[in-house]
GROMACS .gro file of C-alpha atoms in nm:
model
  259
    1UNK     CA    1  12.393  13.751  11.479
    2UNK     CA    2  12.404  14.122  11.412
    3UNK     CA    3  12.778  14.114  11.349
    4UNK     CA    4  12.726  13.858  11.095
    5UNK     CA    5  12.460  13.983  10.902
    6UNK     CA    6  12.660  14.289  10.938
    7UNK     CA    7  12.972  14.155  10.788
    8UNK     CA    8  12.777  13.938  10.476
    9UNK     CA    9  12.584  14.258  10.380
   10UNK     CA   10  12.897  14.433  10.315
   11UNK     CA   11  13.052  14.158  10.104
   12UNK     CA   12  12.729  14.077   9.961
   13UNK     CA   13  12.797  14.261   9.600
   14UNK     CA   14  13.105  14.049   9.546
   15UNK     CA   15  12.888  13.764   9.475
   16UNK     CA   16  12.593  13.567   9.308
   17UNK     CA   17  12.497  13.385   9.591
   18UNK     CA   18  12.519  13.322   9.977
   19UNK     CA   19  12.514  12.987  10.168
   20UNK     CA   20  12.501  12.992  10.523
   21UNK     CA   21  12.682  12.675  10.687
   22UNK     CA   22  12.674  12.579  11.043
   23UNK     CA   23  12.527  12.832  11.214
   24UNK     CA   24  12.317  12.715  11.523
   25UNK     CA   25  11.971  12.740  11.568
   26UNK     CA   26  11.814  12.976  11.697
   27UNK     CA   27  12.057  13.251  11.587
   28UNK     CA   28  12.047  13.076  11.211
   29UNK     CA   29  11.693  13.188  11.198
   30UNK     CA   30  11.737  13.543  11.232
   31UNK     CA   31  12.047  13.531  10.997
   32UNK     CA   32  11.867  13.406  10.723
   33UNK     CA   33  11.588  13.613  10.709
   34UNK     CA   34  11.738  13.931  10.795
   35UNK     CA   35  11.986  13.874  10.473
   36UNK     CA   36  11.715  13.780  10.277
   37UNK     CA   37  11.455  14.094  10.323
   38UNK     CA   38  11.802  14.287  10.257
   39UNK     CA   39  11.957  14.148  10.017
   40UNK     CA   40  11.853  14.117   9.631
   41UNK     CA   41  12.058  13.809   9.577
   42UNK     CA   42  11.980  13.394   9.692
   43UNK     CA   43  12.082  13.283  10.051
   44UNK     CA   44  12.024  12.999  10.197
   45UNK     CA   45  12.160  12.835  10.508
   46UNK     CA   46  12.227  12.469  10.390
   47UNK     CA   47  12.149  12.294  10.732
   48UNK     CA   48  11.786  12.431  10.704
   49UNK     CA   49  11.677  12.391  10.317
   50UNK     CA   50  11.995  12.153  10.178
   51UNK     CA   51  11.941  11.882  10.456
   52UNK     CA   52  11.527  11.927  10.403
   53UNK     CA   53  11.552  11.903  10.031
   54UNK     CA   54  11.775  11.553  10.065
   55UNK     CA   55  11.546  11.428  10.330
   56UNK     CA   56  11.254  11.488  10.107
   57UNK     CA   57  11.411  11.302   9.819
   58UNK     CA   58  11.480  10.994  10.022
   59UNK     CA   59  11.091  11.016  10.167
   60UNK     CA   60  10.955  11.058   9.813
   61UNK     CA   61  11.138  10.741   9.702
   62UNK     CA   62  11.038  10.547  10.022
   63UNK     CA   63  10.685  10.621   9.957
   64UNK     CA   64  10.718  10.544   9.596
   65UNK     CA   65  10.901  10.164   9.742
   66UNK     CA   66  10.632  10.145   9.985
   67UNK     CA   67  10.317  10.316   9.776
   68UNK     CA   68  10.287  10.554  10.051
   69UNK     CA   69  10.107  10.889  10.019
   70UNK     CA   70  10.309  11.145  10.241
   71UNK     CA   71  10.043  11.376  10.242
   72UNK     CA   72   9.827  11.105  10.449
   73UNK     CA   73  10.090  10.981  10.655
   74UNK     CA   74  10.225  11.098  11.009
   75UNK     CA   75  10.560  11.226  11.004
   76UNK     CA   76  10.751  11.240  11.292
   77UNK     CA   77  11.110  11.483  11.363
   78UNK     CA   78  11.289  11.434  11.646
   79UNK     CA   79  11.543  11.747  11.724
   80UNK     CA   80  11.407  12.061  11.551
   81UNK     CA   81  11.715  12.262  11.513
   82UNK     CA   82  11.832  12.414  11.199
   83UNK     CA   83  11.820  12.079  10.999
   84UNK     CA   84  11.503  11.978  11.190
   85UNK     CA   85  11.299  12.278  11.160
   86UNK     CA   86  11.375  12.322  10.771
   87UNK     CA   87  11.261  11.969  10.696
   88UNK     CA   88  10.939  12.048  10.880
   89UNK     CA   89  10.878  12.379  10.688
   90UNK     CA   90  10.981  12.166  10.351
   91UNK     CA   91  10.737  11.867  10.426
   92UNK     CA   92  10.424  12.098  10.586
   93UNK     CA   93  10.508  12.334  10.243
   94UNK     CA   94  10.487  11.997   9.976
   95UNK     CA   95  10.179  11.890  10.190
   96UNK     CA   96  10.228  11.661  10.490
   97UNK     CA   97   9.934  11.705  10.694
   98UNK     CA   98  10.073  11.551  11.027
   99UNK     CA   99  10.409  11.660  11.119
  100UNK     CA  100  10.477  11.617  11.496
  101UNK     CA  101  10.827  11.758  11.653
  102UNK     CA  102  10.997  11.685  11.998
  103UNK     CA  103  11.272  11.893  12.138
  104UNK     CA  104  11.408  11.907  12.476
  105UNK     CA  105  11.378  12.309  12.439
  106UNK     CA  106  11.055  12.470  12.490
  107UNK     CA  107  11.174  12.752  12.234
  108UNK     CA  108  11.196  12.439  11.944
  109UNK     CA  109  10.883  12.332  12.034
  110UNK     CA  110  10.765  12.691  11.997
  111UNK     CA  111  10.899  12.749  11.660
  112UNK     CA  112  10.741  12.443  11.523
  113UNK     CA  113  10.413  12.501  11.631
  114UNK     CA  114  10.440  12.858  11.451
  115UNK     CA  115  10.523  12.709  11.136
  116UNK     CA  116  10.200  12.437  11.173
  117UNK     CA  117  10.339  12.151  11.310
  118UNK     CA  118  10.256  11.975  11.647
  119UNK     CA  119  10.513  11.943  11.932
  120UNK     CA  120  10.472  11.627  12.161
  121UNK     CA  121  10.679  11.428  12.360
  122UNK     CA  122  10.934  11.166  12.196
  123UNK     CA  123  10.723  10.864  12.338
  124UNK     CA  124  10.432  11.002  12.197
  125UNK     CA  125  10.599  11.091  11.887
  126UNK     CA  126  10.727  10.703  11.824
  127UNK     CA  127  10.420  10.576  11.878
  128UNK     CA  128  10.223  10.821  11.657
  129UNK     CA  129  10.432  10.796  11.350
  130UNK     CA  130  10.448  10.657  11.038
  131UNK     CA  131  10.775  10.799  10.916
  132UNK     CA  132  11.036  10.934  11.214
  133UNK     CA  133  11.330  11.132  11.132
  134UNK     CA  134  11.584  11.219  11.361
  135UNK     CA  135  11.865  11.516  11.356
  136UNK     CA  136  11.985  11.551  11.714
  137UNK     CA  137  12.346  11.409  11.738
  138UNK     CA  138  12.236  11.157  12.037
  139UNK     CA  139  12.347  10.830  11.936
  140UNK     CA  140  12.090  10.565  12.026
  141UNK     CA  141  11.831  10.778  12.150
  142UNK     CA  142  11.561  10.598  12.007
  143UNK     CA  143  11.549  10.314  12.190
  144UNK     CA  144  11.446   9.946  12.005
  145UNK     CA  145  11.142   9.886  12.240
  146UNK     CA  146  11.020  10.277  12.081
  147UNK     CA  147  11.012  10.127  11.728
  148UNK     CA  148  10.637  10.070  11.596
  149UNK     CA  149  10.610   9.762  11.347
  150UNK     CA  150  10.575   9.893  11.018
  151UNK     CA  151  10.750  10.207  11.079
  152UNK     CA  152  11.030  10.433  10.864
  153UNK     CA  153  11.292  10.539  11.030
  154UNK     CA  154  11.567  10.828  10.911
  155UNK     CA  155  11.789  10.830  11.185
  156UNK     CA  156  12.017  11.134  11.020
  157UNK     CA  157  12.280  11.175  11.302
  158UNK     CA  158  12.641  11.148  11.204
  159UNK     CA  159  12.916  10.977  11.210
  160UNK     CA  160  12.668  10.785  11.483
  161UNK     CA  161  12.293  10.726  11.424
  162UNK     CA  162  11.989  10.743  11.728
  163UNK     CA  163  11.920  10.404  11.584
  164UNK     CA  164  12.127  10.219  11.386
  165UNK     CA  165  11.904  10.075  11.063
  166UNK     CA  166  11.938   9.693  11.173
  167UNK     CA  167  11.785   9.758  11.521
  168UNK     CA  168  11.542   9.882  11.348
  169UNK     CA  169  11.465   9.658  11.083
  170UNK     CA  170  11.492   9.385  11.369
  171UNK     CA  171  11.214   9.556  11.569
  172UNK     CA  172  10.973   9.539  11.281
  173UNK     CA  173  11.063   9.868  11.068
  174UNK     CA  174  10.946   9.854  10.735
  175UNK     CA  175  11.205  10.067  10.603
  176UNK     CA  176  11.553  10.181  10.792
  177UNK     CA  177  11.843  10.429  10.702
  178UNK     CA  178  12.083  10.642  10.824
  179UNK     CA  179  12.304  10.981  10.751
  180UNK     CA  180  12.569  10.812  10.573
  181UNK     CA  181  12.350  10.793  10.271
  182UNK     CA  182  12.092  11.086  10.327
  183UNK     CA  183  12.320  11.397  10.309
  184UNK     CA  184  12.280  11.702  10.246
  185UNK     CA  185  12.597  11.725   9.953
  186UNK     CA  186  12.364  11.623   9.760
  187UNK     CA  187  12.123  11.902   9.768
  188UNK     CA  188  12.342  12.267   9.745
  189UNK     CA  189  12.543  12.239   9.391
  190UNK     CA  190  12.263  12.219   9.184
  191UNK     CA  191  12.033  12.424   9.378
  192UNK     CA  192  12.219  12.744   9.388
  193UNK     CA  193  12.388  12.680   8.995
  194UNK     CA  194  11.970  12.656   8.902
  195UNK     CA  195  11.908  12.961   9.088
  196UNK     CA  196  12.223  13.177   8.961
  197UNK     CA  197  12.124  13.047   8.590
  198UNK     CA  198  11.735  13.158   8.647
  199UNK     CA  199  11.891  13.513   8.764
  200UNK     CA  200  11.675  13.414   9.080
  201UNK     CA  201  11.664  13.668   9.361
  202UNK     CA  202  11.540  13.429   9.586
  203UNK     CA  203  11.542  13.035   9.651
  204UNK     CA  204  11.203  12.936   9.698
  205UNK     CA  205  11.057  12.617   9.880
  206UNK     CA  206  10.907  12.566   9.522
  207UNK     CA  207  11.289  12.549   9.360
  208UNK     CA  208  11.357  12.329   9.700
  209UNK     CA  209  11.057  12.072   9.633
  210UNK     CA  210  11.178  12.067   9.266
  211UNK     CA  211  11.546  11.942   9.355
  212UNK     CA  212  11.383  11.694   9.595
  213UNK     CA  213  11.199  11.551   9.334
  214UNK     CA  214  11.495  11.528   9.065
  215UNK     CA  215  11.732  11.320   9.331
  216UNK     CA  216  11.420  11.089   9.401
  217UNK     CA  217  11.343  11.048   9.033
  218UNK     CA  218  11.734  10.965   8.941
  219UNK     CA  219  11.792  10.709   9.230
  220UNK     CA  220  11.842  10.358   9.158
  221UNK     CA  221  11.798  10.014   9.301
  222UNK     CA  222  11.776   9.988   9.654
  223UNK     CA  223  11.937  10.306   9.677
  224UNK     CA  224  11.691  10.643   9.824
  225UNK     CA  225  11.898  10.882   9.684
  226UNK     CA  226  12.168  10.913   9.363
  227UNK     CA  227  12.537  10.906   9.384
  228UNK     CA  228  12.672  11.249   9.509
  229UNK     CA  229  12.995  11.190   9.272
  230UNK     CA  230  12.806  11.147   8.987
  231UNK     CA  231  12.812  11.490   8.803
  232UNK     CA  232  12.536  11.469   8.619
  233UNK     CA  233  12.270  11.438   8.926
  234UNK     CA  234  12.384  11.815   9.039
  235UNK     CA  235  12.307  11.935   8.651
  236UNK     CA  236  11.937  11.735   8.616
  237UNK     CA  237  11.930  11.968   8.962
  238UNK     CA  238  12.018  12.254   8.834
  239UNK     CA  239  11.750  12.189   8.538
  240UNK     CA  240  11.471  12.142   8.775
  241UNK     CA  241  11.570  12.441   8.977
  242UNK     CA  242  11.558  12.669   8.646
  243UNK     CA  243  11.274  12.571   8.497
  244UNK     CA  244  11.098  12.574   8.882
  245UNK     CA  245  11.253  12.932   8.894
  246UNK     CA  246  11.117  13.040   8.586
  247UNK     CA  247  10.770  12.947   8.610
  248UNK     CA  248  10.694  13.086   8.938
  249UNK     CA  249  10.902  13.428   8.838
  250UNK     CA  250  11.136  13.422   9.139
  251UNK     CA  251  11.283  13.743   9.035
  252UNK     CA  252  10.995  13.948   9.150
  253UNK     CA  253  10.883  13.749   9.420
  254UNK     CA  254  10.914  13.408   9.663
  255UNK     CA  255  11.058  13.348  10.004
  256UNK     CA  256  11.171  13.009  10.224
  257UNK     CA  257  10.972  13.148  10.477
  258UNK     CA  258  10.633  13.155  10.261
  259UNK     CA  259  10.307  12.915  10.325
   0.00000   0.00000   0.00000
């Protein structure tokens, strides 16, 4: 890690902008924040914030489908690496009040509970959920018998899901999905152009809850989240981004890591 944040300081003045991509957890952690009290310029490590900001698009517009109030509701994230950890910081930050997290390492489980959330076991977890989300690779790790009736499930893992969305629909899920859909493409373009246009020193959760809501509010039919093709969802991101930018005066002040 020291290396690294070595080696991006001192190319750091050749650009607008740094994203971090696919760096592990926990040396992504350290990365990221270590660039960021340094360095006068956005970073953000798109596993964390990227994935979180998609996932909380696709939430928004199941609650809208199933008039659910995330704020009220249990939330659930199974694997807390990079991607799982930044969509608990997101969700906690935009107002979940339940967020439970299950790891098979100890350190995870740590880091959650530092950020406000509650680590438990994956049994408990499934049956104390309303929403589950999972980011940990394992295909089928969520076994059918685990699914509650009534239940969301964001089984994120690709190119294979821990559940696929039929199995769960067929064990009484009120709402199923997987990676293929939810990614996290969807999230970076817009983000950074909105925070290089805003002269934005920092990406905020703020700017991160802001893109969030502009995928939610431009997908369509059945769909939880727009068309990453479609050039014009990545500039109604951008837009959000600014204008979030600008009103809480990110060029003085902000951080990921604030609460």
């Amino acid at each position: 890690p020291h290396k690294l944040i070595e080696i991006i300081r001192s190319i750091s003045l050749s650009f607008g902008a740094i994203q971090l991509e696919d760096f592990r957890a926990p040396e992504c952690f350290e990365i990221e924040s270590e660039l960021m009290k340094t360095l006068d310029i956005p970073i953000m490590h798109d596993d964390q914030h990227g994935t979180a900001t998609v996932v909380l698009s696709a939430l928004l517009s199941v609650a809208k489908r199933l008039n659910l109030d995330l704020s009220e509701c249990a939330i659930g994230q199974i694997g807390l690496g990079a991607a799982g950890i930044g969509i608990c910081n997101l969700i906690l930050h935009y107002g979940a009040k339940k967020v439970f997290g299950s790891d098979i390492q100890k350190s995870a489980m740590n880091r959650l509970e530092s950020i406000g959330g509650h680590a438990v076991s994956l049994s408990d977890l499934m049956k104390m959920s309303d929403i589950v989300i999972a980011t940990t690779g394992v295909k089928n790790l969520i076994k059918p018998e685990m699914v509650k009736k009534g239940q969301v499930i964001l089984a994120l893992s690709n190119p294979e899901p821990e559940i696929e969305p039929e199995v769960a629909m067929a064990q009484g899920a009120s709402f199923a999905v997987d990676g293929k859909s939810v990614n996290n493409v969807l999230g970076f373009p817009g983000i950074f152009k909105g925070a290089l246009k805003a002269k934005a020193k920092k990406i905020t959760k703020t700017m991160l809850i802001a893109a969030a809501q502009s995928l939610s509010e431009q997908a369509s039919g059945s769909y939880l989240v727009p068309e990453p093709l479609n050039r014009s969802v990545h500039e109604h991101v951008t837009e959000a981004v600014y204008q979030a930018a600008k009103a809480e005066n990110t060029n003085q002040s902000g951080s990921l890591y604030e609460r």
